[in-house]
Short mmCIF file of C-alpha atoms and ligand atoms in Angstrom, two decimals:
data_model
loop_
_atom_site.label_atom_id
_atom_site.label_comp_id
_atom_site.label_asym_id
_atom_site.label_seq_id
_atom_site.Cartn_x
_atom_site.Cartn_y
_atom_site.Cartn_z
CA UNK A 11 191.20 -96.62 179.38
CA UNK A 12 192.03 -97.03 183.03
CA UNK A 13 195.50 -97.29 184.41
CA UNK A 14 196.84 -98.36 187.77
CA UNK A 15 198.29 -95.41 189.61
CA UNK A 16 200.96 -95.33 192.32
CA UNK A 17 199.65 -94.81 195.84
CA UNK A 18 201.56 -92.17 197.81
CA UNK A 19 202.86 -93.15 201.25
CA UNK A 20 202.63 -91.06 204.41
CA UNK A 21 205.45 -88.54 204.47
CA UNK A 22 204.57 -87.33 200.96
CA UNK A 23 203.51 -83.67 201.22
CA UNK A 24 200.56 -84.09 198.79
CA UNK A 25 198.85 -86.30 201.41
CA UNK A 26 198.84 -83.31 203.78
CA UNK A 27 197.17 -80.77 201.49
CA UNK A 28 193.58 -79.55 201.61
CA UNK A 29 191.80 -80.88 198.50
CA UNK A 30 190.03 -78.54 196.08
CA UNK A 31 186.26 -78.48 195.31
CA UNK A 32 185.37 -80.05 191.93
CA UNK A 33 183.42 -77.55 189.82
CA UNK A 34 182.95 -79.69 186.68
CA UNK A 35 182.18 -83.34 187.39
CA UNK A 36 181.65 -83.98 183.65
CA UNK A 37 185.20 -82.99 182.71
CA UNK A 38 186.74 -86.08 181.01
CA UNK A 39 189.85 -85.77 183.18
CA UNK A 40 187.68 -85.93 186.31
CA UNK A 41 185.82 -88.99 185.00
CA UNK A 42 189.21 -90.56 184.20
CA UNK A 43 190.40 -89.80 187.75
CA UNK A 44 187.35 -91.63 189.17
CA UNK A 45 188.07 -94.67 186.95
CA UNK A 46 191.75 -94.61 187.95
CA UNK A 47 190.83 -94.45 191.66
CA UNK A 48 188.45 -97.42 191.27
CA UNK A 49 191.11 -99.48 189.46
CA UNK A 50 193.91 -98.55 191.87
CA UNK A 51 191.76 -99.33 194.93
CA UNK A 52 190.68 -102.71 193.54
CA UNK A 53 194.23 -103.80 192.70
CA UNK A 54 195.31 -102.85 196.24
CA UNK A 55 192.29 -104.63 197.85
CA UNK A 56 191.21 -101.40 199.51
CA UNK A 57 187.68 -100.56 200.68
CA UNK A 58 188.13 -96.88 199.92
CA UNK A 59 190.52 -94.37 198.39
CA UNK A 60 190.80 -90.61 198.08
CA UNK A 61 192.22 -88.57 195.19
CA UNK A 62 195.11 -87.07 197.26
CA UNK A 63 196.43 -90.64 197.72
CA UNK A 64 197.24 -90.74 194.00
CA UNK A 65 198.59 -87.18 194.07
CA UNK A 66 195.44 -85.52 192.70
CA UNK A 67 194.30 -82.44 194.67
CA UNK A 68 190.52 -82.91 194.13
CA UNK A 69 187.66 -83.63 196.54
CA UNK A 70 186.93 -87.09 195.15
CA UNK A 71 186.70 -90.31 197.17
CA UNK A 72 185.59 -93.87 196.51
CA UNK A 73 183.80 -95.91 199.19
CA UNK A 74 183.58 -99.62 198.39
CA UNK A 75 183.09 -101.89 201.36
CA UNK A 76 183.49 -105.59 200.59
CA UNK A 77 185.07 -108.54 202.39
CA UNK A 78 188.78 -108.98 201.59
CA UNK A 79 191.96 -110.37 203.13
CA UNK A 80 192.49 -106.90 204.63
CA UNK A 81 188.87 -106.59 205.94
CA UNK A 82 187.33 -110.08 206.18
CA UNK A 83 184.15 -108.90 207.97
CA UNK A 84 183.27 -105.94 205.72
CA UNK A 85 179.73 -105.71 204.26
CA UNK A 86 179.26 -105.76 200.47
CA UNK A 87 178.25 -102.64 198.51
CA UNK A 88 178.61 -101.30 194.98
CA UNK A 89 181.64 -98.97 194.76
CA UNK A 90 180.40 -95.41 195.24
CA UNK A 91 182.17 -92.24 194.08
CA UNK A 92 181.52 -89.21 196.31
CA UNK A 93 182.49 -85.84 194.86
CA UNK A 94 182.80 -82.82 197.18
CA UNK A 95 181.60 -84.90 200.16
CA UNK A 96 180.61 -82.93 203.25
CA UNK A 97 179.60 -84.47 206.57
CA UNK A 98 176.55 -82.42 207.59
CA UNK A 99 175.47 -84.43 210.67
CA UNK A 100 176.62 -87.27 212.89
CA UNK A 101 175.45 -89.10 216.00
CA UNK A 102 177.10 -88.54 219.40
CA UNK A 103 178.54 -92.00 219.72
CA UNK A 104 182.15 -92.66 218.73
CA UNK A 105 183.31 -96.27 218.42
CA UNK A 106 186.93 -97.40 218.27
CA UNK A 107 187.78 -100.01 215.67
CA UNK A 108 190.77 -101.06 213.59
CA UNK A 109 191.68 -99.11 210.47
CA UNK A 110 194.42 -99.33 207.92
CA UNK A 111 195.24 -97.14 204.95
CA UNK A 112 196.77 -97.80 201.55
CA UNK A 113 199.01 -94.79 202.28
CA UNK A 114 200.16 -96.19 205.67
CA UNK A 115 201.61 -99.56 204.64
CA UNK A 116 202.06 -102.24 207.30
CA UNK A 117 200.26 -100.52 210.19
CA UNK A 118 196.83 -100.71 211.81
CA UNK A 119 195.35 -98.40 214.39
CA UNK A 120 192.33 -98.24 216.69
CA UNK A 121 190.47 -95.12 215.56
CA UNK A 122 187.42 -93.48 217.16
CA UNK A 123 184.71 -92.65 214.58
CA UNK A 124 181.03 -91.71 214.69
CA UNK A 125 178.72 -94.70 214.16
CA UNK A 126 176.48 -92.66 211.84
CA UNK A 127 177.21 -89.79 209.47
CA UNK A 128 174.96 -87.87 207.08
CA UNK A 129 176.81 -86.71 203.96
CA UNK A 130 176.08 -84.28 201.14
CA UNK A 131 177.88 -85.18 197.90
CA UNK A 132 177.65 -85.29 194.12
CA UNK A 133 177.69 -88.62 192.30
CA UNK A 134 179.83 -89.05 189.18
CA UNK A 135 176.92 -87.85 187.02
CA UNK A 136 176.82 -84.62 189.03
CA UNK A 137 173.56 -85.41 190.86
CA UNK A 138 173.37 -84.13 194.46
CA UNK A 139 172.67 -86.60 197.29
CA UNK A 140 172.18 -86.45 201.05
CA UNK A 141 172.77 -89.93 202.42
CA UNK A 142 173.13 -91.58 205.82
CA UNK A 143 175.96 -94.09 206.31
CA UNK A 144 176.33 -96.33 209.37
CA UNK A 145 178.87 -98.63 211.05
CA UNK A 146 181.77 -99.84 208.89
CA UNK A 147 180.71 -97.85 205.81
CA UNK A 148 180.41 -94.68 207.95
CA UNK A 149 183.95 -95.41 209.18
CA UNK A 150 185.23 -95.58 205.58
CA UNK A 151 183.45 -92.32 204.69
CA UNK A 152 185.02 -90.49 207.66
CA UNK A 153 188.47 -91.95 206.87
CA UNK A 154 188.28 -90.87 203.21
CA UNK A 155 186.89 -87.40 204.04
CA UNK A 156 189.87 -86.95 206.39
CA UNK A 157 192.20 -87.51 203.41
CA UNK A 158 190.55 -84.52 201.68
CA UNK A 159 191.63 -82.36 204.63
CA UNK A 160 195.19 -83.67 204.61
CA UNK A 161 194.60 -86.01 207.55
CA UNK A 162 195.46 -89.72 207.91
CA UNK A 163 194.15 -92.19 210.52
CA UNK A 164 197.43 -91.93 212.49
CA UNK A 165 196.38 -88.38 213.45
CA UNK A 166 193.26 -89.79 215.19
CA UNK A 167 194.85 -92.68 217.11
CA UNK A 168 194.63 -91.74 220.80
CA UNK A 169 197.63 -93.74 222.07
CA UNK A 170 200.67 -95.45 220.61
CA UNK A 171 199.28 -98.57 222.32
CA UNK A 172 196.47 -98.44 219.73
CA UNK A 173 198.97 -98.76 216.86
CA UNK A 174 200.08 -102.24 215.72
CA UNK A 175 201.69 -103.95 212.73
CA UNK A 176 199.73 -105.55 209.90
CA UNK A 177 200.96 -109.03 210.92
CA UNK A 178 199.85 -108.49 214.54
CA UNK A 179 196.46 -107.36 213.20
CA UNK A 180 196.14 -110.50 211.04
CA UNK A 181 196.86 -112.67 214.10
CA UNK A 182 194.27 -110.71 216.07
CA UNK A 183 191.46 -111.15 213.54
CA UNK A 184 192.29 -114.84 213.03
CA UNK A 185 192.06 -115.35 216.79
CA UNK A 186 188.63 -113.66 216.94
CA UNK A 187 187.17 -114.88 213.62
CA UNK A 188 184.06 -117.05 213.69
CA UNK A 189 184.73 -120.62 212.54
CA UNK A 190 184.17 -121.12 208.81
CA UNK A 191 181.23 -123.43 208.13
NI1 NI B 214 193.39 -94.01 203.78
#
């Protein structure tokens, strides 16, 4: 059974802790945590979530790009659980783009991220992977991996001028959106 879990907001100390390596992916409580994260993220229309956001101190994140009201231009992918993710390589190019966070309600920020990252992780069956992620999905991966180190996107915004409200962001994307055909 999955249950919707409360998402912690910035200011909660658990969002600032270093997450712990998962040693037993097959533990039923760990599998339940993954299901809870998936359900919580979907209810909140997120494109990613990390275990510390629901108060769990484990190195578990979900990456699940798809178009939504929050991210209308996101590419579609199957939700992917990454356990003990580690960024082992990245390109030199950092690109600034808008990010939000389920733990930072009502704000958006321009955040510099690498366009490409290579990540070692375990899937929810415990199989090891080394995978390259690019563009928006690479941005999600970097954002979620930051959560595992107690970091939120606000820490990476270079100027207060790069921080806006959700409603200002919605006006911005409506102004730049391609016409619907
Ligand atoms: Ni976040």
